[in-house]
């Protein structure tokens, strides 16, 4: 290699090292000046002291089961009992026409689930409860257009403020128009037996 070519290579390497040092120095200078890189702001806790989180889902043969969690992000104990009030909205924020009822609501047959008993749930700050949504993604000819819910609005208990959650995975109802709802429970806790069904 000629002396001129060697000199150009040395100059290029030196320039790269100088650039790296300058970039590192910028960070050090920012710290010395009391400046720091921007950080994500913490998400404020909603007015009611709880927020919704999208949990895990399960799908098999058109049957969908989705877990929705309610986190106590406040500073006081939060008590729940029974079932939440649930409403679905589409991408445009319009209410989705769907029958939401406790248990299977005709989505699953008797004995296939959806019969868990409601019980009182007490959440300390930082703890979460969950409810389950059950539906089928079916499209029946002549039964109307298929619909999807992309926003979930929940009233956790009577008198509580409505909490809103934008979903990452749609509630793809097809045109069934039905959704089952589970009671509030502690995630991971075994389901409670609803007891014998009343005689007709």
mmCIF file of C-alpha atoms in Angstrom:
data_model
loop_
_atom_site.group_PDB
_atom_site.id
_atom_site.type_symbol
_atom_site.label_atom_id
_atom_site.label_comp_id
_atom_site.label_asym_id
_atom_site.label_seq_id
_atom_site.Cartn_x
_atom_site.Cartn_y
_atom_site.Cartn_z
ATOM 1 C CA UNK A 1 0.000 0.000 0.000
ATOM 2 C CA UNK A 2 1.313 3.439 -0.870
ATOM 3 C CA UNK A 3 2.036 5.972 1.799
ATOM 4 C CA UNK A 4 -0.775 8.141 0.520
ATOM 5 C CA UNK A 5 -3.345 5.270 0.762
ATOM 6 C CA UNK A 6 -2.121 4.393 4.264
ATOM 7 C CA UNK A 7 -2.465 7.985 5.299
ATOM 8 C CA UNK A 8 -6.045 8.167 4.076
ATOM 9 C CA UNK A 9 -6.957 5.005 6.057
ATOM 10 C CA UNK A 10 -5.369 6.361 9.234
ATOM 11 C CA UNK A 11 -7.226 9.626 8.782
ATOM 12 C CA UNK A 12 -10.559 7.816 8.316
ATOM 13 C CA UNK A 13 -10.069 5.721 11.463
ATOM 14 C CA UNK A 14 -9.045 8.781 13.435
ATOM 15 C CA UNK A 15 -12.115 10.618 12.206
ATOM 16 C CA UNK A 16 -14.418 7.783 13.267
ATOM 17 C CA UNK A 17 -12.881 7.717 16.758
ATOM 18 C CA UNK A 18 -13.211 11.482 17.008
ATOM 19 C CA UNK A 19 -16.898 11.318 16.053
ATOM 20 C CA UNK A 20 -17.569 8.608 18.615
ATOM 21 C CA UNK A 21 -15.812 10.637 21.280
ATOM 22 C CA UNK A 22 -17.797 13.727 20.356
ATOM 23 C CA UNK A 23 -21.089 11.863 20.637
ATOM 24 C CA UNK A 24 -20.117 10.469 24.027
ATOM 25 C CA UNK A 25 -18.995 13.908 25.104
ATOM 26 C CA UNK A 26 -22.389 15.347 24.201
ATOM 27 C CA UNK A 27 -24.041 12.996 26.656
ATOM 28 C CA UNK A 28 -21.531 13.887 29.368
ATOM 29 C CA UNK A 29 -21.990 17.582 28.640
ATOM 30 C CA UNK A 30 -25.788 17.260 28.898
ATOM 31 C CA UNK A 31 -25.399 15.600 32.293
ATOM 32 C CA UNK A 32 -23.026 18.333 33.495
ATOM 33 C CA UNK A 33 -25.516 20.981 32.367
ATOM 34 C CA UNK A 34 -28.283 19.266 34.317
ATOM 35 C CA UNK A 35 -30.084 18.079 31.207
ATOM 36 C CA UNK A 36 -31.219 14.507 30.741
ATOM 37 C CA UNK A 37 -32.769 12.647 27.800
ATOM 38 C CA UNK A 38 -36.576 12.771 27.671
ATOM 39 C CA UNK A 39 -38.326 10.039 29.607
ATOM 40 C CA UNK A 40 -41.830 8.651 29.241
ATOM 41 C CA UNK A 41 -44.251 10.289 31.638
ATOM 42 C CA UNK A 42 -46.047 7.898 34.013
ATOM 43 C CA UNK A 43 -49.647 7.227 33.046
ATOM 44 C CA UNK A 44 -51.887 9.029 35.546
ATOM 45 C CA UNK A 45 -54.372 6.983 37.535
ATOM 46 C CA UNK A 46 -57.953 7.659 36.375
ATOM 47 C CA UNK A 47 -60.459 9.502 38.534
ATOM 48 C CA UNK A 48 -61.946 6.337 40.018
ATOM 49 C CA UNK A 49 -58.587 5.006 41.231
ATOM 50 C CA UNK A 50 -58.539 2.013 38.857
ATOM 51 C CA UNK A 51 -57.426 1.346 35.281
ATOM 52 C CA UNK A 52 -58.152 -1.406 32.777
ATOM 53 C CA UNK A 53 -55.540 -3.662 31.217
ATOM 54 C CA UNK A 54 -55.948 -6.112 28.352
ATOM 55 C CA UNK A 55 -55.109 -9.621 29.497
ATOM 56 C CA UNK A 56 -54.558 -12.905 27.727
ATOM 57 C CA UNK A 57 -56.976 -14.362 25.242
ATOM 58 C CA UNK A 58 -57.828 -17.810 23.963
ATOM 59 C CA UNK A 59 -59.502 -18.893 20.735
ATOM 60 C CA UNK A 60 -60.628 -22.330 19.616
ATOM 61 C CA UNK A 61 -63.152 -23.361 16.948
ATOM 62 C CA UNK A 62 -64.573 -19.849 16.764
ATOM 63 C CA UNK A 63 -64.979 -19.522 20.547
ATOM 64 C CA UNK A 64 -63.156 -16.544 22.038
ATOM 65 C CA UNK A 65 -62.321 -15.976 25.706
ATOM 66 C CA UNK A 66 -60.559 -12.767 26.724
ATOM 67 C CA UNK A 67 -59.338 -11.712 30.150
ATOM 68 C CA UNK A 68 -59.672 -8.054 31.206
ATOM 69 C CA UNK A 69 -57.930 -6.865 34.343
ATOM 70 C CA UNK A 70 -58.771 -3.961 36.626
ATOM 71 C CA UNK A 71 -55.749 -2.551 38.486
ATOM 72 C CA UNK A 72 -56.098 -0.575 41.700
ATOM 73 C CA UNK A 73 -53.726 2.271 40.871
ATOM 74 C CA UNK A 74 -55.044 4.481 43.688
ATOM 75 C CA UNK A 75 -54.062 4.782 47.329
ATOM 76 C CA UNK A 76 -57.147 3.257 48.982
ATOM 77 C CA UNK A 77 -58.652 -0.211 49.175
ATOM 78 C CA UNK A 78 -61.058 -0.906 46.294
ATOM 79 C CA UNK A 79 -63.922 -3.387 46.747
ATOM 80 C CA UNK A 80 -65.767 -5.248 44.011
ATOM 81 C CA UNK A 81 -68.587 -7.734 43.981
ATOM 82 C CA UNK A 82 -70.547 -9.336 41.197
ATOM 83 C CA UNK A 83 -70.257 -8.297 37.568
ATOM 84 C CA UNK A 84 -69.139 -5.096 35.846
ATOM 85 C CA UNK A 85 -71.233 -3.149 33.363
ATOM 86 C CA UNK A 86 -69.614 -3.505 29.942
ATOM 87 C CA UNK A 87 -70.031 -1.625 26.677
ATOM 88 C CA UNK A 88 -68.204 -2.108 23.357
ATOM 89 C CA UNK A 89 -67.408 0.601 20.821
ATOM 90 C CA UNK A 90 -66.189 0.270 17.239
ATOM 91 C CA UNK A 91 -63.165 2.016 15.696
ATOM 92 C CA UNK A 92 -65.203 5.169 15.225
ATOM 93 C CA UNK A 93 -66.332 5.284 18.863
ATOM 94 C CA UNK A 94 -69.870 4.155 18.086
ATOM 95 C CA UNK A 95 -71.577 1.624 20.415
ATOM 96 C CA UNK A 96 -71.626 -1.934 19.110
ATOM 97 C CA UNK A 97 -75.013 -3.637 19.307
ATOM 98 C CA UNK A 98 -74.361 -6.682 21.464
ATOM 99 C CA UNK A 99 -76.187 -8.419 24.289
ATOM 100 C CA UNK A 100 -73.836 -8.648 27.275
ATOM 101 C CA UNK A 101 -75.026 -10.802 30.179
ATOM 102 C CA UNK A 102 -73.483 -12.685 33.123
ATOM 103 C CA UNK A 103 -72.448 -16.265 32.509
ATOM 104 C CA UNK A 104 -72.528 -17.977 29.139
ATOM 105 C CA UNK A 105 -75.369 -15.839 27.718
ATOM 106 C CA UNK A 106 -76.056 -18.474 25.076
ATOM 107 C CA UNK A 107 -72.465 -18.290 23.799
ATOM 108 C CA UNK A 108 -71.554 -21.580 25.481
ATOM 109 C CA UNK A 109 -73.880 -24.434 26.338
ATOM 110 C CA UNK A 110 -74.764 -25.286 29.913
ATOM 111 C CA UNK A 111 -71.956 -27.194 31.576
ATOM 112 C CA UNK A 112 -69.268 -25.795 29.238
ATOM 113 C CA UNK A 113 -68.307 -22.886 31.467
ATOM 114 C CA UNK A 114 -69.586 -19.441 32.231
ATOM 115 C CA UNK A 115 -71.216 -20.524 35.513
ATOM 116 C CA UNK A 116 -68.701 -19.190 38.022
ATOM 117 C CA UNK A 117 -70.271 -17.713 41.159
ATOM 118 C CA UNK A 118 -69.768 -14.063 42.047
ATOM 119 C CA UNK A 119 -67.991 -13.176 45.271
ATOM 120 C CA UNK A 120 -66.567 -10.162 47.044
ATOM 121 C CA UNK A 121 -63.106 -9.064 45.920
ATOM 122 C CA UNK A 122 -60.954 -6.632 47.924
ATOM 123 C CA UNK A 123 -58.040 -4.975 46.124
ATOM 124 C CA UNK A 124 -55.236 -3.257 47.970
ATOM 125 C CA UNK A 125 -53.262 -0.607 46.061
ATOM 126 C CA UNK A 126 -51.295 -2.306 43.303
ATOM 127 C CA UNK A 127 -53.524 -5.400 43.169
ATOM 128 C CA UNK A 128 -55.760 -6.391 40.256
ATOM 129 C CA UNK A 129 -58.985 -8.266 39.626
ATOM 130 C CA UNK A 130 -60.128 -9.789 36.351
ATOM 131 C CA UNK A 131 -63.310 -10.504 34.454
ATOM 132 C CA UNK A 132 -63.712 -12.676 31.371
ATOM 133 C CA UNK A 133 -65.432 -11.925 28.077
ATOM 134 C CA UNK A 134 -66.724 -14.867 26.026
ATOM 135 C CA UNK A 135 -68.045 -14.718 22.471
ATOM 136 C CA UNK A 136 -68.039 -16.575 19.164
ATOM 137 C CA UNK A 137 -66.642 -15.298 15.899
ATOM 138 C CA UNK A 138 -69.391 -16.573 13.621
ATOM 139 C CA UNK A 139 -71.081 -15.079 10.581
ATOM 140 C CA UNK A 140 -74.527 -16.386 9.715
ATOM 141 C CA UNK A 141 -75.936 -15.545 6.300
ATOM 142 C CA UNK A 142 -78.843 -13.152 6.501
ATOM 143 C CA UNK A 143 -78.195 -12.214 10.146
ATOM 144 C CA UNK A 144 -76.596 -8.845 9.442
ATOM 145 C CA UNK A 145 -73.061 -7.571 9.000
ATOM 146 C CA UNK A 146 -70.108 -8.735 11.071
ATOM 147 C CA UNK A 147 -68.985 -6.244 13.724
ATOM 148 C CA UNK A 148 -65.877 -5.706 15.817
ATOM 149 C CA UNK A 149 -65.346 -3.936 19.119
ATOM 150 C CA UNK A 150 -62.094 -1.998 19.518
ATOM 151 C CA UNK A 151 -62.840 0.001 22.658
ATOM 152 C CA UNK A 152 -64.066 -1.417 25.960
ATOM 153 C CA UNK A 153 -65.905 0.744 28.478
ATOM 154 C CA UNK A 154 -66.457 -0.690 31.949
ATOM 155 C CA UNK A 155 -68.308 0.492 35.050
ATOM 156 C CA UNK A 156 -66.557 -1.682 37.676
ATOM 157 C CA UNK A 157 -69.342 -1.367 40.257
ATOM 158 C CA UNK A 158 -72.548 0.633 40.713
ATOM 159 C CA UNK A 159 -71.853 4.351 41.037
ATOM 160 C CA UNK A 160 -68.196 4.091 39.938
ATOM 161 C CA UNK A 161 -66.839 6.205 37.056
ATOM 162 C CA UNK A 162 -66.675 4.517 33.659
ATOM 163 C CA UNK A 163 -63.194 3.264 32.701
ATOM 164 C CA UNK A 164 -62.084 3.065 29.062
ATOM 165 C CA UNK A 165 -59.606 0.729 27.351
ATOM 166 C CA UNK A 166 -58.476 0.764 23.716
ATOM 167 C CA UNK A 167 -58.000 -2.874 22.726
ATOM 168 C CA UNK A 168 -55.029 -4.263 20.830
ATOM 169 C CA UNK A 169 -57.068 -7.302 19.771
ATOM 170 C CA UNK A 170 -60.617 -6.753 18.558
ATOM 171 C CA UNK A 171 -63.698 -8.418 19.973
ATOM 172 C CA UNK A 172 -64.667 -9.988 16.632
ATOM 173 C CA UNK A 173 -68.297 -10.834 17.246
ATOM 174 C CA UNK A 174 -69.193 -11.726 13.684
ATOM 175 C CA UNK A 175 -72.951 -11.173 13.594
ATOM 176 C CA UNK A 176 -73.774 -13.266 16.686
ATOM 177 C CA UNK A 177 -74.700 -10.218 18.792
ATOM 178 C CA UNK A 178 -73.945 -11.993 22.097
ATOM 179 C CA UNK A 179 -71.208 -11.896 24.680
ATOM 180 C CA UNK A 180 -70.918 -13.688 28.035
ATOM 181 C CA UNK A 181 -69.408 -12.028 31.093
ATOM 182 C CA UNK A 182 -67.601 -13.474 34.088
ATOM 183 C CA UNK A 183 -67.666 -12.071 37.644
ATOM 184 C CA UNK A 184 -64.783 -10.171 39.193
ATOM 185 C CA UNK A 185 -62.159 -12.487 40.638
ATOM 186 C CA UNK A 186 -58.492 -12.527 41.598
ATOM 187 C CA UNK A 187 -56.360 -13.684 38.618
ATOM 188 C CA UNK A 188 -55.069 -17.198 39.184
ATOM 189 C CA UNK A 189 -57.567 -18.013 41.917
ATOM 190 C CA UNK A 190 -59.586 -21.203 41.391
ATOM 191 C CA UNK A 191 -63.159 -20.602 40.225
ATOM 192 C CA UNK A 192 -65.914 -20.882 42.793
ATOM 193 C CA UNK A 193 -68.709 -23.404 42.407
ATOM 194 C CA UNK A 194 -72.018 -21.677 41.665
ATOM 195 C CA UNK A 195 -73.850 -24.509 43.420
ATOM 196 C CA UNK A 196 -76.731 -26.602 42.159
ATOM 197 C CA UNK A 197 -79.013 -25.040 39.590
ATOM 198 C CA UNK A 198 -82.509 -24.195 40.831
ATOM 199 C CA UNK A 199 -85.282 -26.540 39.766
ATOM 200 C CA UNK A 200 -87.421 -25.278 36.886
#
